[in-house]
Structures are given as C-alpha cells and as structure tokens.
Short mmCIF file of C-alpha atoms in Angstrom, two decimals:
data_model
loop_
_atom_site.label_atom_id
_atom_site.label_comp_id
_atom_site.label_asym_id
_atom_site.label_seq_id
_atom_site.Cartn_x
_atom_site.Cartn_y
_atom_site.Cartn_z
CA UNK A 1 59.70 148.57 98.77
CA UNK A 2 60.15 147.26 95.23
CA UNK A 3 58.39 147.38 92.20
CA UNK A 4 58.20 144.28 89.52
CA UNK A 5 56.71 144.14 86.38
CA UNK A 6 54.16 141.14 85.99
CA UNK A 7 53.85 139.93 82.42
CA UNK A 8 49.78 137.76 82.57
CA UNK A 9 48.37 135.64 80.03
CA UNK A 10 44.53 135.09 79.73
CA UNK A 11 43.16 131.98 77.31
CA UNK A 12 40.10 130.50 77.78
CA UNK A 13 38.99 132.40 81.11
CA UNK A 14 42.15 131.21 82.46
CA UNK A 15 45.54 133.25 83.77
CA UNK A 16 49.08 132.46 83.46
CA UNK A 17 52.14 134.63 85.00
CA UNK A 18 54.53 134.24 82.00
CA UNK A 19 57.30 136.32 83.33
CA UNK A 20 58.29 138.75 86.23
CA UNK A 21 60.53 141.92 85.25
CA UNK A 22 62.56 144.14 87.13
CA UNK A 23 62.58 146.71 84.37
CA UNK A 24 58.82 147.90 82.10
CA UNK A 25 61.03 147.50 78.86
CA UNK A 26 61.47 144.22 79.13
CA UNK A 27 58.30 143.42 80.29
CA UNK A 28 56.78 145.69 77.06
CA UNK A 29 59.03 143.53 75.28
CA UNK A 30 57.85 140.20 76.60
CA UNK A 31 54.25 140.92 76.43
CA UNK A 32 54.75 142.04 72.73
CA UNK A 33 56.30 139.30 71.80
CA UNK A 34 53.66 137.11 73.47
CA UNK A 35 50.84 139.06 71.39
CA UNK A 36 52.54 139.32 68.37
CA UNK A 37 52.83 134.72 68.61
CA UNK A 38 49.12 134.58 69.33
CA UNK A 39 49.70 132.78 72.00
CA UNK A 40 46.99 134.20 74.52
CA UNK A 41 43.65 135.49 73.88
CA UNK A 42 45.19 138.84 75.98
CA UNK A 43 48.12 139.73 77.58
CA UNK A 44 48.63 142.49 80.36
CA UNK A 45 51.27 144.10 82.20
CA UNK A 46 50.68 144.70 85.93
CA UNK A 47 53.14 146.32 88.66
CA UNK A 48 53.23 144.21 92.20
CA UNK A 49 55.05 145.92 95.06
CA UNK A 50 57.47 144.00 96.46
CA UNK A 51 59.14 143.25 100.14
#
C-alpha cells in the first residue's frame, strides 16, 4: 500500500484538494506557499493510503 500526501484548503466552511504529493516536502512546501498567499482561511496536510 501507498502513502500520498493530501495538500486541503478550507474558505468559507468549504474544502478544496489543491494538490496530491508523493513526497511530505513538497507537500510542506505547497501548503506553505498556499498560507503564506492568503489564499485559504486554513490549509492542512493529510496522508491517504493508497491501492
């Protein structure tokens, strides 16, 4: 089984997947960059097993 890194928006009350990683780095990196725009009230990393 594999493991992905799930980069999640929230706005609003409302979730968006922006972007599905293989490696955390560039998930950390994504979801940084997503904070550091402003463009989501939160953002949040989550790890999905995979078949």
């Amino acid at each position: 089984m594999n493991k992905v890194h799930v980069v999640k928006g929230f706005e609003g009350g409302e979730m968006e997947i922006c972007g599905i990683y293989k490696q955390w780095s560039a998930a950390y990196e994504a979801a940084k960059s997503l904070e550091e725009h402003e463009e989501y009230d939160s953002v949040e990393i989550e790890e999905w097993a995979i078949q």
